[in-house]
Amino acid sequence: MTTENSTTQEPATGKKILLSGSRPTGRQHLGNYVGALAQWLDMQEECECFFMIADWHALTNSYNDTGELPENIRQQMLDWLAVGLDPVKSTIFIQSAIKEHAELNLLLGMFTPLGLAERTTSWKDLVVEQGLDEMRTYGFLGYPVLQSADILMYQAHVVPVGKDQVEHVEKTQDIAQKINVRYGEVFRIPQWRLGRAPVLLGNDGRKMSKSYGNCIYLSDSSKETWDKVRVMVTDPARVTKKDPGDPEKCSVWDYHKVFTPEERHGEIWENCTKAKWGCVECKRVLQEALDRKFEPVRERRAALEAKTGEWHEVLVEGNRKARKRAQKTMEGVREKLHLFPSDGSDGT
Ligand code: TRP
Ligand code: SF4
């Protein structure tokens, strides 16, 4: 039997370690599915996966009112499980349950130049450009440091992310490198990986976002989904059915690319560009594809919701597994950094 490499905890299975996560925003929408969940599901077979709910990161902008956190976490867990994240194959856990993340955040902070933190896009946007004093906090400035702790804690090889998160993984690489140069191979340098899918717009043509109220949720019924798809913004050139359209100017086409079987793409393109059908018919085809894909998810979700405590048990078990790994990493980090060893008495 092979054993794990003590420093980087190389899995005995030879699989690559993957870590990803998202803040608990609540019910997941198709943007979350395409931007993150679909990719996670693909990787679940080939990697040893850690999927994390970043509830501490959520506090960076919601510290004034955390009341919605528990319900958002529950909704997100129901969606994650319903869509197919599998606690048998993967470790699904919540950041705040693993106190080692706070410890590593502190240590990484010692190595993080202020300039590196200040170069974060969200900091520059909200604090520097917009001057939002509410966001001028130590915690928000440290967002990429905490995220680095999340990633390095599990010695992840790969971090699947959306475009906006690439910069965080690059900062993680920089911080880890700085420590490795001084103290030997403390951390594995992680690589980011982008998905191939197009970004889906909300049904009003703007970025899909909970705050715009333009989302199609995984938990929407078939009827709710159709009510949203029906009014989706299309190519404005198609004033009437007789006007030809350009799918590239239409967000419905992006959805087709993701959800409608490829063999129908040619026909959709032709019907649009040659004005052979109306947008409503085109959307019907999309709706069928969405139903086919998500009806089983809706059913699994309803079943999970009926078993009240199940999602919570999954999380407790995932936390246990994650904690074990995190404690092992921190032992190694303390040793390499010549810090006093923890006696492990708090290890649960
Ligand atoms: N910042 C990510 C988001 O906004 C969430 C996140 C926290 C994360 N820690 C992570 C993503 C580590 C990937 C890896 O969704
Ligand atoms: Fe968009 Fe389809 Fe209408 Fe063309 S026919 S503009 S792809 S909805």
CSV table of C-alpha atoms and ligand atoms in Angstrom, one decimal:
chain,number,residue,atom,x,y,z
A,1,MET,CA,0.0,0.0,0.0
A,2,THR,CA,1.3,3.4,-0.8
A,3,THR,CA,1.3,6.1,1.9
A,4,GLU,CA,0.7,9.8,1.5
A,5,ASN,CA,3.7,12.1,1.1
A,6,SER,CA,3.9,13.8,4.4
A,7,THR,CA,4.4,17.3,3.2
A,8,THR,CA,2.1,17.8,0.4
A,9,GLN,CA,-0.2,14.9,1.3
A,10,GLU,CA,-0.1,13.3,-2.2
A,11,PRO,CA,-3.2,11.2,-2.3
A,12,ALA,CA,-2.5,7.4,-2.2
A,13,THR,CA,-4.9,7.1,-5.2
A,14,GLY,CA,-2.6,9.2,-7.4
A,15,LYS,CA,-5.5,11.5,-8.1
A,16,LYS,CA,-5.0,15.2,-8.3
A,17,ILE,CA,-6.4,17.3,-5.4
A,18,LEU,CA,-9.0,19.9,-6.4
A,19,LEU,CA,-10.4,22.6,-4.2
A,20,SER,CA,-13.1,25.0,-5.1
A,21,GLY,CA,-15.8,26.9,-3.3
A,22,SER,CA,-18.2,29.7,-3.3
A,23,ARG,CA,-19.8,32.1,-0.9
A,24,PRO,CA,-23.2,31.1,0.4
A,25,THR,CA,-25.4,33.1,-1.9
A,26,GLY,CA,-28.4,30.8,-1.4
A,27,ARG,CA,-30.3,29.1,-4.1
A,28,GLN,CA,-28.1,28.4,-7.1
A,29,HIS,CA,-28.9,29.8,-10.5
A,30,LEU,CA,-28.0,28.6,-14.0
A,31,GLY,CA,-25.1,31.0,-14.0
A,32,ASN,CA,-23.7,29.2,-10.9
A,33,TYR,CA,-24.3,25.9,-12.6
A,34,VAL,CA,-22.5,26.8,-15.8
A,35,GLY,CA,-19.8,28.8,-14.2
A,36,ALA,CA,-18.9,26.4,-11.4
A,37,LEU,CA,-21.1,23.4,-10.6
A,38,ALA,CA,-21.0,21.8,-14.1
A,39,GLN,CA,-17.2,21.9,-14.1
A,40,TRP,CA,-17.0,20.5,-10.5
A,41,LEU,CA,-19.3,17.6,-11.5
A,42,ASP,CA,-17.0,16.8,-14.5
A,43,MET,CA,-13.9,16.8,-12.3
A,44,GLN,CA,-15.5,14.8,-9.5
A,45,GLU,CA,-14.5,11.5,-11.0
A,46,GLU,CA,-10.9,12.2,-11.9
A,47,CYS,CA,-9.9,14.3,-8.9
A,48,GLU,CA,-10.0,14.1,-5.2
A,49,CYS,CA,-12.3,17.0,-4.6
A,50,PHE,CA,-12.9,19.5,-1.8
A,51,PHE,CA,-15.9,21.7,-2.2
A,52,MET,CA,-16.2,24.5,0.3
A,53,ILE,CA,-18.9,26.9,1.4
A,54,ALA,CA,-16.9,30.1,2.0
A,55,ASP,CA,-19.1,31.6,4.8
A,56,TRP,CA,-16.3,33.7,6.2
A,57,HIS,CA,-15.7,35.3,2.8
A,58,ALA,CA,-19.4,36.1,2.8
A,59,LEU,CA,-18.9,38.2,5.9
A,60,THR,CA,-16.7,40.6,3.9
A,61,ASN,CA,-19.7,42.3,2.6
A,62,SER,CA,-22.5,41.1,4.9
A,63,TYR,CA,-20.9,41.7,8.3
A,64,ASN,CA,-23.7,44.1,9.2
A,65,ASP,CA,-26.4,41.5,9.0
A,66,THR,CA,-25.6,37.8,9.0
A,67,GLY,CA,-29.2,36.7,9.6
A,68,GLU,CA,-29.6,35.2,6.2
A,69,LEU,CA,-26.5,33.1,6.3
A,70,PRO,CA,-28.0,29.9,7.7
A,71,GLU,CA,-30.8,29.8,5.2
A,72,ASN,CA,-28.5,30.6,2.3
A,73,ILE,CA,-26.2,27.8,3.4
A,74,ARG,CA,-29.1,25.3,3.6
A,75,GLN,CA,-30.4,26.3,0.1
A,76,GLN,CA,-27.0,26.1,-1.4
A,77,MET,CA,-26.3,22.7,0.1
A,78,LEU,CA,-29.7,21.4,-1.2
A,79,ASP,CA,-28.7,22.5,-4.7
A,80,TRP,CA,-25.2,21.2,-4.5
A,81,LEU,CA,-26.4,17.8,-3.5
A,82,ALA,CA,-29.4,17.7,-5.9
A,83,VAL,CA,-27.2,18.6,-8.8
A,84,GLY,CA,-24.9,15.7,-8.1
A,85,LEU,CA,-22.0,16.8,-5.9
A,86,ASP,CA,-21.5,13.4,-4.2
A,87,PRO,CA,-20.4,13.2,-0.5
A,88,VAL,CA,-19.1,9.7,-1.2
A,89,LYS,CA,-16.7,10.9,-3.8
A,90,SER,CA,-16.0,14.4,-2.6
A,91,THR,CA,-15.5,16.3,0.6
A,92,ILE,CA,-18.1,19.0,1.0
A,93,PHE,CA,-17.5,21.3,3.9
A,94,ILE,CA,-17.9,24.7,5.4
A,95,GLN,CA,-15.0,27.1,5.9
A,96,SER,CA,-16.0,28.4,9.4
A,97,ALA,CA,-16.0,24.8,10.8
A,98,ILE,CA,-12.3,24.4,10.1
A,99,LYS,CA,-10.6,26.8,12.4
A,100,GLU,CA,-7.2,26.0,10.8
A,101,HIS,CA,-8.2,28.3,7.9
A,102,ALA,CA,-8.1,31.2,10.4
A,103,GLU,CA,-4.7,30.1,11.6
A,104,LEU,CA,-3.2,29.7,8.1
A,105,ASN,CA,-4.8,33.0,7.1
A,106,LEU,CA,-2.9,34.7,9.9
A,107,LEU,CA,0.4,33.1,8.9
A,108,LEU,CA,0.0,33.9,5.2
A,109,GLY,CA,-0.8,37.5,6.2
A,110,MET,CA,2.7,37.8,7.6
A,111,PHE,CA,4.1,37.1,4.1
A,112,THR,CA,1.6,39.2,2.1
A,113,PRO,CA,2.8,42.6,1.0
A,114,LEU,CA,0.1,45.2,1.3
A,115,GLY,CA,0.5,46.0,-2.3
A,116,LEU,CA,-0.5,42.4,-3.3
A,117,ALA,CA,-3.7,42.7,-1.4
A,118,GLU,CA,-4.5,46.2,-2.6
A,119,ARG,CA,-4.1,45.1,-6.3
A,120,THR,CA,-7.3,43.0,-6.0
A,121,THR,CA,-10.0,44.1,-8.5
A,122,SER,CA,-12.8,44.1,-6.0
A,123,TRP,CA,-10.8,46.2,-3.5
A,124,LYS,CA,-9.9,48.6,-6.2
A,125,ASP,CA,-13.5,48.9,-7.5
A,126,LEU,CA,-15.3,49.2,-4.2
A,127,VAL,CA,-12.9,50.9,-1.9
A,128,VAL,CA,-10.5,52.9,-4.1
A,129,GLU,CA,-12.8,53.8,-7.0
A,130,GLN,CA,-16.2,54.0,-5.4
A,131,GLY,CA,-14.9,55.0,-2.0
A,132,LEU,CA,-17.2,52.7,-0.1
A,133,ASP,CA,-16.0,53.2,3.5
A,134,GLU,CA,-18.2,50.3,4.7
A,135,MET,CA,-15.8,48.0,2.7
A,136,ARG,CA,-12.6,49.6,3.8
A,137,THR,CA,-12.0,46.8,6.3
A,138,TYR,CA,-9.0,44.7,7.3
A,139,GLY,CA,-11.1,41.6,6.4
A,140,PHE,CA,-12.0,42.7,2.9
A,141,LEU,CA,-8.4,43.7,2.1
A,142,GLY,CA,-7.4,40.2,3.3
A,143,TYR,CA,-9.9,38.5,1.0
A,144,PRO,CA,-7.3,37.0,-1.3
A,145,VAL,CA,-5.2,35.9,1.8
A,146,LEU,CA,-8.0,33.9,3.2
A,147,GLN,CA,-8.8,32.4,-0.1
A,148,SER,CA,-5.1,31.4,-0.4
A,149,ALA,CA,-5.4,29.7,3.0
A,150,ASP,CA,-8.4,27.8,1.7
A,151,ILE,CA,-6.5,26.5,-1.3
A,152,LEU,CA,-3.1,25.8,0.3
A,153,MET,CA,-4.7,24.1,3.3
A,154,TYR,CA,-5.6,21.1,1.1
A,155,GLN,CA,-2.4,21.2,-1.0
A,156,ALA,CA,-4.6,21.5,-4.1
A,157,HIS,CA,-3.2,20.9,-7.5
A,158,VAL,CA,-6.0,22.5,-9.3
A,159,VAL,CA,-8.6,25.2,-8.6
A,160,PRO,CA,-11.4,25.5,-11.1
A,161,VAL,CA,-12.7,29.0,-11.1
A,162,GLY,CA,-14.5,31.7,-13.0
A,163,LYS,CA,-12.5,34.4,-14.8
A,164,ASP,CA,-12.9,36.9,-11.9
A,165,GLN,CA,-11.2,34.5,-9.5
A,166,VAL,CA,-8.0,33.8,-11.5
A,167,GLU,CA,-6.3,36.8,-9.9
A,168,HIS,CA,-6.9,35.2,-6.4
A,169,VAL,CA,-5.2,32.0,-7.4
A,170,GLU,CA,-2.3,33.9,-8.9
A,171,LYS,CA,-1.9,35.7,-5.6
A,172,THR,CA,-2.1,32.3,-3.9
A,173,GLN,CA,0.8,31.1,-6.1
A,174,ASP,CA,2.8,34.2,-5.2
A,175,ILE,CA,2.3,33.9,-1.5
A,176,ALA,CA,3.0,30.1,-1.5
A,177,GLN,CA,6.2,30.7,-3.6
A,178,LYS,CA,7.5,33.3,-1.2
A,179,ILE,CA,7.1,30.9,1.7
A,180,ASN,CA,8.6,27.9,-0.2
A,181,VAL,CA,11.6,29.9,-1.2
A,182,ARG,CA,12.4,30.5,2.4
A,183,TYR,CA,11.3,27.4,4.2
A,184,GLY,CA,11.4,24.5,1.6
A,185,GLU,CA,8.5,22.8,0.1
A,186,VAL,CA,5.8,23.9,2.4
A,187,PHE,CA,3.0,24.3,-0.1
A,188,ARG,CA,2.1,22.9,-3.4
A,189,ILE,CA,1.8,25.7,-6.0
A,190,PRO,CA,-1.8,25.4,-7.3
A,191,GLN,CA,-3.0,26.0,-10.8
A,192,TRP,CA,-6.2,27.7,-11.8
A,193,ARG,CA,-8.5,26.2,-14.4
A,194,LEU,CA,-11.2,28.0,-16.4
A,195,GLY,CA,-14.3,26.3,-17.7
A,196,ARG,CA,-15.2,26.4,-21.4
A,197,ALA,CA,-18.8,27.4,-21.1
A,198,PRO,CA,-20.0,30.9,-22.1
A,199,VAL,CA,-21.2,33.2,-19.4
A,200,LEU,CA,-25.0,33.1,-19.3
A,201,LEU,CA,-26.9,36.4,-19.0
A,202,GLY,CA,-29.9,36.9,-16.9
A,203,ASN,CA,-33.3,37.0,-18.7
A,204,ASP,CA,-33.1,40.8,-18.9
A,205,GLY,CA,-29.9,40.7,-20.9
A,206,ARG,CA,-27.8,41.9,-17.9
A,207,LYS,CA,-25.3,39.8,-15.9
A,208,MET,CA,-27.2,37.1,-14.0
A,209,SER,CA,-27.3,38.2,-10.4
A,210,LYS,CA,-29.6,37.7,-7.5
A,211,SER,CA,-29.7,41.4,-6.9
A,212,TYR,CA,-31.1,42.1,-10.4
A,213,GLY,CA,-33.9,39.5,-9.9
A,214,ASN,CA,-33.1,38.1,-13.4
A,215,CYS,CA,-32.0,34.6,-12.4
A,216,ILE,CA,-33.3,31.2,-13.4
A,217,TYR,CA,-32.8,29.0,-10.4
A,218,LEU,CA,-32.1,25.3,-10.4
A,219,SER,CA,-35.0,24.9,-8.0
A,220,ASP,CA,-37.4,26.8,-10.2
A,221,SER,CA,-40.3,24.6,-11.4
A,222,SER,CA,-40.8,23.9,-15.1
A,223,LYS,CA,-43.5,26.6,-15.2
A,224,GLU,CA,-41.4,29.1,-13.4
A,225,THR,CA,-38.5,28.4,-15.7
A,226,TRP,CA,-40.7,28.9,-18.8
A,227,ASP,CA,-42.1,32.2,-17.5
A,228,LYS,CA,-38.5,33.4,-17.3
A,229,VAL,CA,-37.3,31.9,-20.6
A,230,ARG,CA,-40.3,33.2,-22.5
A,231,VAL,CA,-39.4,36.8,-21.8
A,232,MET,CA,-35.6,36.4,-22.3
A,233,VAL,CA,-34.0,39.2,-24.4
A,234,THR,CA,-33.2,38.1,-27.9
A,235,ASP,CA,-31.5,39.7,-31.0
A,236,PRO,CA,-33.3,43.1,-31.2
A,237,ALA,CA,-33.1,42.8,-35.1
A,238,ARG,CA,-35.9,40.3,-34.9
A,239,VAL,CA,-38.8,42.7,-34.6
A,240,THR,CA,-41.2,40.3,-36.3
A,241,LYS,CA,-41.0,36.6,-37.2
A,242,LYS,CA,-40.0,37.6,-40.7
A,243,ASP,CA,-36.8,39.4,-39.7
A,244,PRO,CA,-33.7,37.2,-39.7
A,245,GLY,CA,-31.7,37.2,-36.6
A,246,ASP,CA,-28.1,36.6,-35.5
A,247,PRO,CA,-27.8,34.0,-32.8
A,248,GLU,CA,-24.4,35.5,-31.7
A,249,LYS,CA,-26.3,38.6,-30.6
A,250,CYS,CA,-28.8,36.6,-28.6
A,251,SER,CA,-28.4,35.2,-25.1
A,252,VAL,CA,-30.8,32.4,-25.8
A,253,TRP,CA,-28.2,31.0,-28.2
A,254,ASP,CA,-25.6,30.8,-25.4
A,255,TYR,CA,-28.1,28.8,-23.4
A,256,HIS,CA,-28.6,26.5,-26.4
A,257,LYS,CA,-24.9,26.0,-26.7
A,258,VAL,CA,-24.8,24.7,-23.1
A,259,PHE,CA,-28.1,22.9,-22.7
A,260,THR,CA,-29.5,21.9,-26.1
A,261,PRO,CA,-28.1,18.7,-27.7
A,262,GLU,CA,-25.4,19.6,-30.3
A,263,GLU,CA,-27.2,17.9,-33.2
A,264,ARG,CA,-29.9,20.6,-33.0
A,265,HIS,CA,-27.6,23.5,-33.2
A,266,GLY,CA,-27.5,23.6,-37.0
A,267,GLU,CA,-31.2,23.7,-37.3
A,268,ILE,CA,-31.6,26.4,-34.6
A,269,TRP,CA,-29.0,28.6,-36.4
A,270,GLU,CA,-30.7,28.1,-39.8
A,271,ASN,CA,-34.2,28.8,-38.4
A,272,CYS,CA,-32.9,32.0,-36.8
A,273,THR,CA,-30.7,33.4,-39.6
A,274,LYS,CA,-33.3,32.5,-42.3
A,275,ALA,CA,-36.3,33.7,-40.2
A,276,LYS,CA,-37.9,30.3,-40.4
A,277,TRP,CA,-39.3,30.4,-36.9
A,278,GLY,CA,-40.1,32.8,-34.2
A,279,CYS,CA,-38.2,33.3,-31.0
A,280,VAL,CA,-40.9,31.7,-28.9
A,281,GLU,CA,-40.5,28.5,-30.8
A,282,CYS,CA,-36.8,28.7,-30.4
A,283,LYS,CA,-37.2,29.2,-26.7
A,284,ARG,CA,-39.6,26.2,-26.5
A,285,VAL,CA,-36.7,24.0,-27.7
A,286,LEU,CA,-34.5,25.5,-25.0
A,287,GLN,CA,-37.2,24.9,-22.4
A,288,GLU,CA,-37.4,21.2,-23.3
A,289,ALA,CA,-33.7,20.9,-23.0
A,290,LEU,CA,-33.7,22.6,-19.6
A,291,ASP,CA,-36.6,20.4,-18.4
A,292,ARG,CA,-34.8,17.2,-19.5
A,293,LYS,CA,-31.7,18.3,-17.7
A,294,PHE,CA,-33.1,19.7,-14.5
A,295,GLU,CA,-36.3,17.7,-13.8
A,296,PRO,CA,-34.3,15.0,-12.1
A,297,VAL,CA,-32.4,17.7,-10.1
A,298,ARG,CA,-35.7,19.3,-9.0
A,299,GLU,CA,-37.0,15.9,-7.9
A,300,ARG,CA,-33.8,15.1,-6.0
A,301,ARG,CA,-34.0,18.5,-4.4
A,302,ALA,CA,-37.5,18.0,-3.2
A,303,ALA,CA,-36.6,14.6,-1.7
A,304,LEU,CA,-33.6,16.1,0.1
A,305,GLU,CA,-35.7,19.0,1.4
A,306,ALA,CA,-38.2,16.5,2.8
A,307,LYS,CA,-35.4,14.7,4.7
A,308,THR,CA,-34.8,17.7,6.9
A,309,GLY,CA,-31.4,17.0,8.5
A,310,GLU,CA,-29.7,15.2,5.7
A,311,TRP,CA,-27.8,18.0,4.1
A,312,HIS,CA,-26.6,19.0,7.5
A,313,GLU,CA,-25.2,15.5,8.2
A,314,VAL,CA,-23.4,15.6,4.9
A,315,LEU,CA,-21.8,18.8,6.0
A,316,VAL,CA,-20.8,17.5,9.4
A,317,GLU,CA,-19.1,14.5,7.9
A,318,GLY,CA,-17.4,16.6,5.2
A,319,ASN,CA,-16.2,19.0,8.0
A,320,ARG,CA,-14.7,16.0,9.8
A,321,LYS,CA,-12.8,14.9,6.8
A,322,ALA,CA,-11.6,18.4,5.9
A,323,ARG,CA,-10.5,19.1,9.4
A,324,LYS,CA,-8.4,16.0,9.5
A,325,ARG,CA,-6.6,17.1,6.4
A,326,ALA,CA,-6.3,20.6,7.6
A,327,GLN,CA,-4.8,19.6,10.9
A,328,LYS,CA,-2.2,17.5,9.1
A,329,THR,CA,-1.2,20.4,6.9
A,330,MET,CA,-0.9,22.8,9.8
A,331,GLU,CA,1.3,20.4,11.7
A,332,GLY,CA,3.7,20.4,8.8
A,333,VAL,CA,3.5,24.2,8.4
A,334,ARG,CA,4.3,24.8,12.1
A,335,GLU,CA,7.2,22.5,11.9
A,336,LYS,CA,8.7,24.0,8.8
A,337,LEU,CA,8.2,27.5,10.1
A,338,HIS,CA,9.8,26.6,13.4
A,339,LEU,CA,6.7,27.4,15.3
A,340,PHE,CA,5.7,25.7,18.6
A,341,PRO,CA,3.8,22.6,17.8
A,342,SER,CA,0.1,22.4,18.6
A,343,ASP,CA,-0.5,19.6,21.1
A,344,GLY,CA,-3.6,18.6,19.2
A,345,SER,CA,-5.7,18.6,22.2
A,346,ASP,CA,-8.4,20.7,20.5
A,347,GLY,CA,-8.4,18.1,17.6
A,348,THR,CA,-11.9,16.8,17.4
B,1,TRP,N1,-14.0,33.9,-3.7
B,1,TRP,C1,-14.8,32.8,-4.1
B,1,TRP,C2,-16.2,33.4,-4.6
B,1,TRP,O1,-16.4,34.5,-4.5
B,1,TRP,C3,-15.1,31.8,-3.1
B,1,TRP,C4,-13.9,31.1,-2.6
B,1,TRP,C5,-13.4,31.2,-1.3
B,1,TRP,C6,-13.0,30.2,-3.3
B,1,TRP,N2,-12.3,30.4,-1.2
B,1,TRP,C7,-12.0,29.8,-2.4
B,1,TRP,C8,-13.0,29.7,-4.6
B,1,TRP,C9,-11.0,29.0,-2.8
B,1,TRP,C10,-12.0,28.9,-5.0
B,1,TRP,C11,-11.0,28.5,-4.1
B,1,TRP,O2,-17.0,32.6,-5.0
B,2,SF4,FE1,-32.4,34.2,-30.4
B,2,SF4,FE2,-33.6,32.0,-31.2
B,2,SF4,FE3,-34.7,34.3,-31.6
B,2,SF4,FE4,-32.6,33.6,-32.9
B,2,SF4,S1,-34.6,32.7,-33.0
B,2,SF4,S2,-32.9,35.6,-32.0
B,2,SF4,S3,-31.4,32.4,-31.4
B,2,SF4,S4,-34.3,33.3,-29.6
